[in-house]
Short mmCIF file of C-alpha atoms in Angstrom, two decimals:
data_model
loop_
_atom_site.label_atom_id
_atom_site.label_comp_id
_atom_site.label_asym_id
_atom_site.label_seq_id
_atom_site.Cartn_x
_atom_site.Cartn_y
_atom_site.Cartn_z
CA UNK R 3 18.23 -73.41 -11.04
CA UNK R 4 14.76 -74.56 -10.92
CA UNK R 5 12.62 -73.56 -13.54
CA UNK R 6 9.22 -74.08 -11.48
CA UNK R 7 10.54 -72.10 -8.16
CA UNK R 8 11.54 -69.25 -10.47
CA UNK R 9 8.53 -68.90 -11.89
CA UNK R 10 6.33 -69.71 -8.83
CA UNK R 11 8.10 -66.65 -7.06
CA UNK R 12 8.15 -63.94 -9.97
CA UNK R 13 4.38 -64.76 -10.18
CA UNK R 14 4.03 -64.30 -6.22
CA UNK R 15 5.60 -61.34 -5.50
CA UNK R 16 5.98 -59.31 -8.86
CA UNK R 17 3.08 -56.73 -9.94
CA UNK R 18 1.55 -59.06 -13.30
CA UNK R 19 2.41 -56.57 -15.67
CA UNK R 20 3.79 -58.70 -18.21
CA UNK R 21 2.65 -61.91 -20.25
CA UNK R 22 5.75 -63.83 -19.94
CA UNK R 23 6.36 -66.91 -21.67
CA UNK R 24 7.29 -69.84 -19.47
CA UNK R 25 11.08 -69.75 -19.96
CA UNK R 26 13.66 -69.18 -17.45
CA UNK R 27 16.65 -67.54 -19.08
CA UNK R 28 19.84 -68.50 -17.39
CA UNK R 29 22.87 -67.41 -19.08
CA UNK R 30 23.56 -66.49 -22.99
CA UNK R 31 26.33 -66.03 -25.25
CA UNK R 32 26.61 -63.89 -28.34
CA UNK R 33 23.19 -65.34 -30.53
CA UNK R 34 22.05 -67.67 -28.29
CA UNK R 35 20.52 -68.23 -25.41
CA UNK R 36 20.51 -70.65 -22.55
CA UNK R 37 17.07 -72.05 -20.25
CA UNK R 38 17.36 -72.98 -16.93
CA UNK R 39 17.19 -76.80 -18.43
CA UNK R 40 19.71 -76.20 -20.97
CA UNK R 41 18.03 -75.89 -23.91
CA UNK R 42 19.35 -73.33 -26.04
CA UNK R 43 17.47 -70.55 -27.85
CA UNK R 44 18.66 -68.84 -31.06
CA UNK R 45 17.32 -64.98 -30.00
CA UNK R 46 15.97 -62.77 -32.80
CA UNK R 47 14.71 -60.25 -29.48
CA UNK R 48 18.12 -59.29 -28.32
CA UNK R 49 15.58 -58.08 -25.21
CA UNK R 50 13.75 -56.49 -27.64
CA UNK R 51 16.53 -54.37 -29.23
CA UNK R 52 18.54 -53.47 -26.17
CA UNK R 53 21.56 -56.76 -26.29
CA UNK R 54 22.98 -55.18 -29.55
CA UNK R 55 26.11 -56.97 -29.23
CA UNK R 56 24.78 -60.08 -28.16
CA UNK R 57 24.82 -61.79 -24.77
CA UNK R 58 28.14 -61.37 -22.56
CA UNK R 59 29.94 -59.61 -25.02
CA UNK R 60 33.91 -59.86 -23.63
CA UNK R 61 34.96 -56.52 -24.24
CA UNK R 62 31.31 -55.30 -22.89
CA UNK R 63 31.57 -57.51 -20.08
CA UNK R 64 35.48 -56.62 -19.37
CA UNK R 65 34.25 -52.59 -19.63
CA UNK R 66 31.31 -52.99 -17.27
CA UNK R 67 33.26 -55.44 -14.67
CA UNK R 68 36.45 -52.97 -14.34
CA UNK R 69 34.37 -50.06 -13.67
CA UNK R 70 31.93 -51.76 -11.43
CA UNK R 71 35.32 -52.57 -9.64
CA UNK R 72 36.84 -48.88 -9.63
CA UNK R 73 33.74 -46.51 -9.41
CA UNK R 74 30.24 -47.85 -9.74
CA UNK R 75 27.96 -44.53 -9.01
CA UNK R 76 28.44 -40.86 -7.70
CA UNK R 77 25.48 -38.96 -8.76
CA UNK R 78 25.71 -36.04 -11.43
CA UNK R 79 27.31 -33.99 -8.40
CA UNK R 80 30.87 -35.05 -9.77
CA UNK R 81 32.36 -35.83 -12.95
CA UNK R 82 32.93 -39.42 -13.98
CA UNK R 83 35.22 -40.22 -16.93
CA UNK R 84 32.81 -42.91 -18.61
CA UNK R 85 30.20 -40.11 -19.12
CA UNK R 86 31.98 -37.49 -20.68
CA UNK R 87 33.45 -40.02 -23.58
CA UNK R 88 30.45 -41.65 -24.02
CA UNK R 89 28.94 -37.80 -24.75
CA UNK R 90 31.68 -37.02 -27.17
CA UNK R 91 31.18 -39.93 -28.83
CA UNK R 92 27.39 -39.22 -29.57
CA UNK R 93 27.70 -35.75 -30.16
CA UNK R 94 30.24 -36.91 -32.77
CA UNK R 95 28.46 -39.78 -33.97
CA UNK R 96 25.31 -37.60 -34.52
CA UNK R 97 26.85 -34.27 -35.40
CA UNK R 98 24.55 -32.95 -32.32
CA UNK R 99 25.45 -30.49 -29.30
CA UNK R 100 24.62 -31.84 -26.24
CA UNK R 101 23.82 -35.12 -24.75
CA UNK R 102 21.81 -35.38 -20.85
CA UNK R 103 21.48 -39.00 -19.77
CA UNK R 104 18.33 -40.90 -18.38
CA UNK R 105 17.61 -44.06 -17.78
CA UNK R 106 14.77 -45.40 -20.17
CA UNK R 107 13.65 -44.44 -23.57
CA UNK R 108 10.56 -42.98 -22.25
CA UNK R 109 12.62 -40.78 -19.57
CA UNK R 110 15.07 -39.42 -22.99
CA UNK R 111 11.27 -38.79 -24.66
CA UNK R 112 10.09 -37.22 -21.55
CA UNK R 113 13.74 -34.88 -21.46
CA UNK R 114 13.66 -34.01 -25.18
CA UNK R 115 9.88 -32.71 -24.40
CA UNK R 116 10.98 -30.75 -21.86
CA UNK R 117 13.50 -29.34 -23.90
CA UNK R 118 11.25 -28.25 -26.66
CA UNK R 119 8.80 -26.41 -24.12
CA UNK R 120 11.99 -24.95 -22.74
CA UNK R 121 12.97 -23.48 -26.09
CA UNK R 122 9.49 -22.46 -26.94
CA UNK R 123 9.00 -20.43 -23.44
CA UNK R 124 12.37 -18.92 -23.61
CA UNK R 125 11.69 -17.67 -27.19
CA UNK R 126 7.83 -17.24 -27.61
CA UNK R 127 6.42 -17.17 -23.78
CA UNK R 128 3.78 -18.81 -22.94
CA UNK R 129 1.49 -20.89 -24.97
CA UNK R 130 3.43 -22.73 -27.59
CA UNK R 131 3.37 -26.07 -26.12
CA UNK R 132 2.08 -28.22 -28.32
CA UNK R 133 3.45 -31.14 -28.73
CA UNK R 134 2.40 -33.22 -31.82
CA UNK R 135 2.87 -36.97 -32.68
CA UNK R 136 1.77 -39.46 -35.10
CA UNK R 137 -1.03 -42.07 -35.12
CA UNK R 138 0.13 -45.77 -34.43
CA UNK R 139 3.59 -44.00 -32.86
CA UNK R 140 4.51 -45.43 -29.29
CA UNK R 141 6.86 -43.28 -27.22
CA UNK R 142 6.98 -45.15 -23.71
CA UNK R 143 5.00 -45.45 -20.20
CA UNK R 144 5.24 -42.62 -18.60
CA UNK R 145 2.16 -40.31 -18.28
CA UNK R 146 3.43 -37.75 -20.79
CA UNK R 147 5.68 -39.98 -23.44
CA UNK R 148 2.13 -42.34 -22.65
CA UNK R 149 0.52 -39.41 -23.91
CA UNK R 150 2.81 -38.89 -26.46
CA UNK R 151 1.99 -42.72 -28.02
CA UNK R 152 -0.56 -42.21 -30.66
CA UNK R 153 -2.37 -45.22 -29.93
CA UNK R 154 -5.71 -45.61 -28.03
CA UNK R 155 -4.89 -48.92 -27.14
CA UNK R 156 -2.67 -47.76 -24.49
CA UNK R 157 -4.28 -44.87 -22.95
CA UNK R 158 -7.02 -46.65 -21.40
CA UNK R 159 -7.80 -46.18 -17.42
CA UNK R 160 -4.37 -44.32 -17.11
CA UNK R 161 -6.04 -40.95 -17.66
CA UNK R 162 -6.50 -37.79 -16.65
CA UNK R 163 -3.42 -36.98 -18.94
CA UNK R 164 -0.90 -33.96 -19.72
CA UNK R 165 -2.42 -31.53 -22.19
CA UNK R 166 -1.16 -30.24 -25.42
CA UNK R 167 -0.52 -33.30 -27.09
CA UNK R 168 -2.11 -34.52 -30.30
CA UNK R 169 -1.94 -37.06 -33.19
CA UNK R 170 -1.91 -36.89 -36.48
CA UNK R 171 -2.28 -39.69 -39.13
CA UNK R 172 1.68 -40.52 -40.32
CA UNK R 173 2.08 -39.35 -44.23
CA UNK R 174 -0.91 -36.81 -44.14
CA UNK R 175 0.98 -33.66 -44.35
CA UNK R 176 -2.58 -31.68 -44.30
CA UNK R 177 -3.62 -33.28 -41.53
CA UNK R 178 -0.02 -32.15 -39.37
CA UNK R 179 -0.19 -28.60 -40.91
CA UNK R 180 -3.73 -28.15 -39.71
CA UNK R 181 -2.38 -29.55 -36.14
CA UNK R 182 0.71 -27.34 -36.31
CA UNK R 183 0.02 -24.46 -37.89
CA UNK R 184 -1.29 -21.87 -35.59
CA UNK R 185 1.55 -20.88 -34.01
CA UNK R 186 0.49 -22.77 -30.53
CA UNK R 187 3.26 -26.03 -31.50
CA UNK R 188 6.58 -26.39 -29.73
CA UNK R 189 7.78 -29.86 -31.21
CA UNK R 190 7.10 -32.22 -33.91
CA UNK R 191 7.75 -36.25 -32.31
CA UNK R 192 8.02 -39.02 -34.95
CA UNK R 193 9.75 -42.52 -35.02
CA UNK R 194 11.18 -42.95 -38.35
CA UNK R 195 9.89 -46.69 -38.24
CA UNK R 196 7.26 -47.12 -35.94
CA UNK R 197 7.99 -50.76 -34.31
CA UNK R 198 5.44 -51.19 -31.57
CA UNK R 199 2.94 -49.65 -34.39
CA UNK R 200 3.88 -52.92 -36.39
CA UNK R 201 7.19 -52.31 -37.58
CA UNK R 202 6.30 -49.30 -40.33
CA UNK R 203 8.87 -47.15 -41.61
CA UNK R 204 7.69 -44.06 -42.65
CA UNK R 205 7.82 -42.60 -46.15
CA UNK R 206 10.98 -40.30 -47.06
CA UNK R 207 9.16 -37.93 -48.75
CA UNK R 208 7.01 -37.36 -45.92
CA UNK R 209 9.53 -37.09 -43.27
CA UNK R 210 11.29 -33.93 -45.13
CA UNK R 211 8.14 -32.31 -45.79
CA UNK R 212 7.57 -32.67 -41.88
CA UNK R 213 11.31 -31.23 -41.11
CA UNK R 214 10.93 -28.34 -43.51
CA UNK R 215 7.59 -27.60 -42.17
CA UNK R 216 9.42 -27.51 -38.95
CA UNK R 217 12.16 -25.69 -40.18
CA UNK R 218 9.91 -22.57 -41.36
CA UNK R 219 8.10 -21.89 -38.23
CA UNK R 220 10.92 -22.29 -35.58
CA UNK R 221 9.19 -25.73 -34.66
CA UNK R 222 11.41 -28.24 -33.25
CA UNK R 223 11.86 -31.35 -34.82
CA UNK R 224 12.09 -34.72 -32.43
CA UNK R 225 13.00 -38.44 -33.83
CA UNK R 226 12.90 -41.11 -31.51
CA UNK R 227 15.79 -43.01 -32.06
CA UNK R 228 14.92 -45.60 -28.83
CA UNK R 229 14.54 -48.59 -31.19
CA UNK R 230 16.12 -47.44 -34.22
CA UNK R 231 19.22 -45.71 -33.31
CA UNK R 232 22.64 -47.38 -32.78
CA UNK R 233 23.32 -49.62 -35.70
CA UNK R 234 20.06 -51.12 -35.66
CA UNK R 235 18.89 -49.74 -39.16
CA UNK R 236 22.25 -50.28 -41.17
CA UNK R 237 23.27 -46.59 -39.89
CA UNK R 238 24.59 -45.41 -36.49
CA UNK R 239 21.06 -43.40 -36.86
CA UNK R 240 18.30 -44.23 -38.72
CA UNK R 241 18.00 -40.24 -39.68
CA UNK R 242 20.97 -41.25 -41.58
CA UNK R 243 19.12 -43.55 -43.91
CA UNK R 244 16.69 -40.40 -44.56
CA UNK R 245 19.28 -37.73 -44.85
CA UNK R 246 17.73 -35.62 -41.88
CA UNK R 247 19.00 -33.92 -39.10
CA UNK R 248 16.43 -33.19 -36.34
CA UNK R 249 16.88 -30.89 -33.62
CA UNK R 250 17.04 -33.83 -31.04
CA UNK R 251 17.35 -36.92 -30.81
CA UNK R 252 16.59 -39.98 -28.16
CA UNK R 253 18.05 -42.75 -28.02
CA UNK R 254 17.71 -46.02 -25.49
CA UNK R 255 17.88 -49.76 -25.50
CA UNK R 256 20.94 -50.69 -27.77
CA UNK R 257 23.44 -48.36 -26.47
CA UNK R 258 23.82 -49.70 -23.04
CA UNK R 259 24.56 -53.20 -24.47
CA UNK R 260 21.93 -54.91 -22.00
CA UNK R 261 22.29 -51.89 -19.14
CA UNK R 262 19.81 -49.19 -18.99
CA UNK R 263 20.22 -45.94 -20.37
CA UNK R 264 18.68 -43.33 -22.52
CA UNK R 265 19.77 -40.46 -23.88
CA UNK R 266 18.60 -37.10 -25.21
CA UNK R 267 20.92 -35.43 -27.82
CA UNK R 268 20.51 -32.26 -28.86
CA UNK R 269 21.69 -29.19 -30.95
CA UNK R 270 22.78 -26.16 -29.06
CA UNK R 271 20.12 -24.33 -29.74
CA UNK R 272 17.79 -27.43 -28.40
CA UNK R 273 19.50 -27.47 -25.20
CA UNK R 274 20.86 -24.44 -24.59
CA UNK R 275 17.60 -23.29 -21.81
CA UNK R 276 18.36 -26.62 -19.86
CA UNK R 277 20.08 -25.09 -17.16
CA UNK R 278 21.11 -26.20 -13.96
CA UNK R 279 17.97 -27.30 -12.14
CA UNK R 280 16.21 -27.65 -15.04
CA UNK R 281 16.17 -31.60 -15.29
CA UNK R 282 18.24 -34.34 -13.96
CA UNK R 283 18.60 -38.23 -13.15
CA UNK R 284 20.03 -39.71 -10.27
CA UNK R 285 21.51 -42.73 -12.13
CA UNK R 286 21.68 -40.68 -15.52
CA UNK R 287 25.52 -40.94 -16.99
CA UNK R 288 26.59 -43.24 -14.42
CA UNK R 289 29.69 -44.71 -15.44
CA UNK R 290 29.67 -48.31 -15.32
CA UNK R 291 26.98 -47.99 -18.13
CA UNK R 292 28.71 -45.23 -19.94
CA UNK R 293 31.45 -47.62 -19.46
CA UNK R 294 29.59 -50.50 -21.42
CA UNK R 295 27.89 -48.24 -23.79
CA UNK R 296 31.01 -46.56 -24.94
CA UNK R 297 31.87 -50.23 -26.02
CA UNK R 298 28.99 -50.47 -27.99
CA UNK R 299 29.69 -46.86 -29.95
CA UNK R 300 32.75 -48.10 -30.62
CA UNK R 301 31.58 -51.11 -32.29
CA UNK R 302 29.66 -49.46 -34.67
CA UNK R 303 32.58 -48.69 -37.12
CA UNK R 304 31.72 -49.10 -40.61
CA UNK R 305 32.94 -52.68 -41.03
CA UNK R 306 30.35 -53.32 -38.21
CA UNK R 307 27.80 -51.44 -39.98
CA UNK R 308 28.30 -52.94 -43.20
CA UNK R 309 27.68 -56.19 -42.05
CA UNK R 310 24.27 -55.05 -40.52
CA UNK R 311 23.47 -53.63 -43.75
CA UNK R 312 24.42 -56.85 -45.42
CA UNK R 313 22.65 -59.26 -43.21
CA UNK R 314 19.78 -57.39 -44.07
CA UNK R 315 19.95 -57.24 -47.26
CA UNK R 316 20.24 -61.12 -47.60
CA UNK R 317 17.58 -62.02 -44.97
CA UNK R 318 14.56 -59.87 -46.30
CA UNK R 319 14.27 -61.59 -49.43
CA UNK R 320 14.10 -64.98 -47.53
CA UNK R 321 11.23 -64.24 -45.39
CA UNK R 322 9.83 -62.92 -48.22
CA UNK R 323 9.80 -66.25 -49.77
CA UNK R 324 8.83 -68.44 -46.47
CA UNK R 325 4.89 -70.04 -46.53
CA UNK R 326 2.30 -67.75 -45.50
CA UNK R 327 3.81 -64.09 -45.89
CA UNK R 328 2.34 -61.69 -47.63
CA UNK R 329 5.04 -58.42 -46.65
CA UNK R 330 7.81 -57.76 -44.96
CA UNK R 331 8.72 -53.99 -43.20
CA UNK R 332 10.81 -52.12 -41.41
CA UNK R 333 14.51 -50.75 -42.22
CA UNK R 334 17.54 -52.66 -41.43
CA UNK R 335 17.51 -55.27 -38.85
CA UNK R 336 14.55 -54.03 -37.38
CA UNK R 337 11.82 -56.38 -39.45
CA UNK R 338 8.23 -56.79 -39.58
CA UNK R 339 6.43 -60.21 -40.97
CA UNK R 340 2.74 -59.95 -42.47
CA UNK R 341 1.36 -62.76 -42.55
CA UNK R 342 -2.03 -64.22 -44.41
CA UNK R 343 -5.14 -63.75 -42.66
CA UNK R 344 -5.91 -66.64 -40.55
CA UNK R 345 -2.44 -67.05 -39.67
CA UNK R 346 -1.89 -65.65 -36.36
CA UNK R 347 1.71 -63.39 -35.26
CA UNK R 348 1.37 -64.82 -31.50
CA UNK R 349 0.91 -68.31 -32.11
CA UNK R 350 4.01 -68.23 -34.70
CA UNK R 351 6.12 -66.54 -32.01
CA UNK R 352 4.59 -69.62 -29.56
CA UNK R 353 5.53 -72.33 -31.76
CA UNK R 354 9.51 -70.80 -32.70
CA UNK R 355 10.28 -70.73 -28.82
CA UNK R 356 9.24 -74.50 -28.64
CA UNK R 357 11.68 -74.93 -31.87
CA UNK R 358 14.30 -72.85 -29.88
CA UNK R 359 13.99 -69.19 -31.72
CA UNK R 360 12.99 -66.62 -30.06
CA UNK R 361 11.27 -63.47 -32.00
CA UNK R 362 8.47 -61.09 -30.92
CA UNK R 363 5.18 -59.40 -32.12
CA UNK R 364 4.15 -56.00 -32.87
CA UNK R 365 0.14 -56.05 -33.13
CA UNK R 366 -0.86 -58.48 -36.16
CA UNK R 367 3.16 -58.90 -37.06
CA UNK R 368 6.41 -61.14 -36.25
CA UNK R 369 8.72 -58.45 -35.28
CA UNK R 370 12.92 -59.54 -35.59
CA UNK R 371 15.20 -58.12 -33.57
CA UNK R 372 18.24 -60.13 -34.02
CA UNK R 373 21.85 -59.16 -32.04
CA UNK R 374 23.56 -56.55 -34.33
CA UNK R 375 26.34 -59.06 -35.19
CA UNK R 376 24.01 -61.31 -36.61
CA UNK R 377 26.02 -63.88 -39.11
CA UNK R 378 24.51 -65.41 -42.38
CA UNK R 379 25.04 -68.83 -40.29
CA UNK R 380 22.32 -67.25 -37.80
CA UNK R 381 20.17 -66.04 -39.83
CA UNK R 382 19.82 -68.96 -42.42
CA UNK R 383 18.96 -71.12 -39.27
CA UNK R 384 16.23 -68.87 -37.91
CA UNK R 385 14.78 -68.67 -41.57
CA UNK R 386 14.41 -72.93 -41.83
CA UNK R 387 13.00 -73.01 -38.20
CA UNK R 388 10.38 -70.03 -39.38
CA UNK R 389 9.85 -72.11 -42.56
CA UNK R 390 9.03 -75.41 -40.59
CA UNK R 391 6.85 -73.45 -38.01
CA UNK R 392 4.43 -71.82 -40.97
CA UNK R 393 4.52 -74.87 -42.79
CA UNK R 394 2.09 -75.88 -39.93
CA UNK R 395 0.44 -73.63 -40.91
#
């Protein structure tokens, strides 16, 4: 593969909606990653939470390929098998109802919206369709989740947008009452840690004064799960590490394994105005995803999740310790790195890919993402390449 051809066409014929770095990924296995020149790449992304098991996972792989080779779409106008297990196996794995699949974490936002408005016109008419967020939250690219993300930064030149959405400043529980209060609010939509936001996990305490709140006045309460949920966290949900159960939740990126999916899980009371007609997805459930993603669920045992919880555990404290940071967020294996002022997230990020690591930024952070079967191995390596990088600095 050449490296420069690749390139040279992506940046012909693509829309430039991305700042890529100049590496051509050719092929990966488990934690690392392979360039089109053969240097390898220890990834911390794991494409930015979606490759929870790695790169070509076997029994992933094995899952996909058979089904590809049986069945690979029929629209929602049949029943596949893939789709109904992997639906049992959330509503089990959440203790939820109902499950609809998308394709995207903004298209499960976008579903779980619609099925608060559906709830709130079914049982209050018209006018309770308010739909109310948190500052520094980031819900996807869509018009409405855009509208959704409580952050100004990406709003700009994309409006006129939907109405009835608003933001309120994440631990002021005046601030949401005031926004919520008057009867005109359908839904409540938080991210338990808020990781384009920079990786901040919100406070407990907060969180179940915001679901009682809810609770009271018939208001339903939505986490996006898109980043956090499956195993990234320590828990198969990250409402798990807060005790909470919401009325829905959305989920994304690490359940397909590295296909796209979303999905919008609900109670039955959440879901039960989503009738036929009421939403849908051409490629939603289709089965050689399901077929992966049901791989991925059943991963997640607790030996699987221990280990998350461990690697954690032991990593935090080391970048803790490494030159140059002053905090560390986030829950789990989803990790945020403050640095000192003058030391800039982006031009760490640069200098790890040219020392073969590969992590990401979320605004003035590092932001780690490592594979969900992370070993202590892995993760003791990407700590002395971070250490020789801010050492540099």
């Amino acid at each position: 593969m050449n490296r420069e051809k690749v390139m040279d066409r992506d940046d012909a014929c693509l829309m430039h909606t991305y700042a890529r770095s100049p590496v051509v990924i050719e092929r990966g296995e488990g934690m690392v990653a392979r360039d089109a020149s053969g240097k390898t790449y220890l990834d911390f992304t794991s494409g930015i939470g979606v490759n929870s098991l790695g790169f070509a996972d076997p029994e992933w792989v094995r899952a996909v390929a058979g089904q590809a080779a049986m069945v690979q779409h029929t629209s929602n106008l049949y029943y596949t098998a893939p789709c109904g297990r992997l639906a049992r196996r959330l509503c089990q794995r959440t203790g939820l109802d109902r499950v609809f699949f998308a394709n995207s974490g903004a298209e499960a936002n976008e579903g779980a919206i619609k099925c608060a408005r559906k709830y709130s016109a079914d049982h209050y008419g018209e006018g309770r369709s308010r739909v109310v967020s948190l500052a520094n939250s980031f819900h996807g690219r869509t018009l409405a989740t855009l509208t959704a993300t409580g952050q100004d930064a990406f709003h700009h030149d994309f409006g006129p947008f939907p109405e009835d959405f608003v933001y309120v400043p994440a631990g002021d529980m005046d601030a949401l009452a005031a926004a919520a209060g008057d009867g005109r609010t359908c839904a409540v939509l938080m991210e338990l840690v808020q990781g384009e936001g920079g990786v901040v996990a919100l406070d407990p305490d907060y969180v179940h004064q915001v679901a009682e709140f809810c609770a009271a006045r018939d208001i339903l309460l939505i986490v996006d799960e898109v980043q956090t949920g499956v195993g990234r966290t320590g828990t198969f949900l990250a409402c798990e590490n807060y005790h909470l159960k919401p009325d829905i939740v959305t989920l994304a990126k690490g359940l397909g394994g590295g296909l796209p999916i979303g999905a919008v899980a609900a109670s039955e009371k959440a879901a039960a105005g989503m009738g036929p007609g009421s939403h849908g997805s051409t490629f939603g459930g289709n089965p050689v995803v399901c077929a992966g993603a049901c791989v991925v669920v059943d991963r997640m045992d607790e030996e699987f999740l221990h280990n998350v919880q461990d690697q954690a555990a032991a990593l935090w404290p080391a970048l803790r310790a490494l030159p140059h940071v002053v905090g560390v967020t986030g829950l789990g294996l989803m990790i945020g790195i403050q640095f000192e002022d003058g030391v800039r997230a982006a031009d760490v990020r640069a200098a790890c890919e040219r020392r073969g690591l590969l992590v990401l930024t979320a605004k003035d952070r590092l932001r780690l993402l490592p594979p969900l079967i992370l070993t202590r191995a892995d993760a003791e390596k990407a700590v002395a390449i971070l250490r020789k990088v801010l050492q540099g600095f």
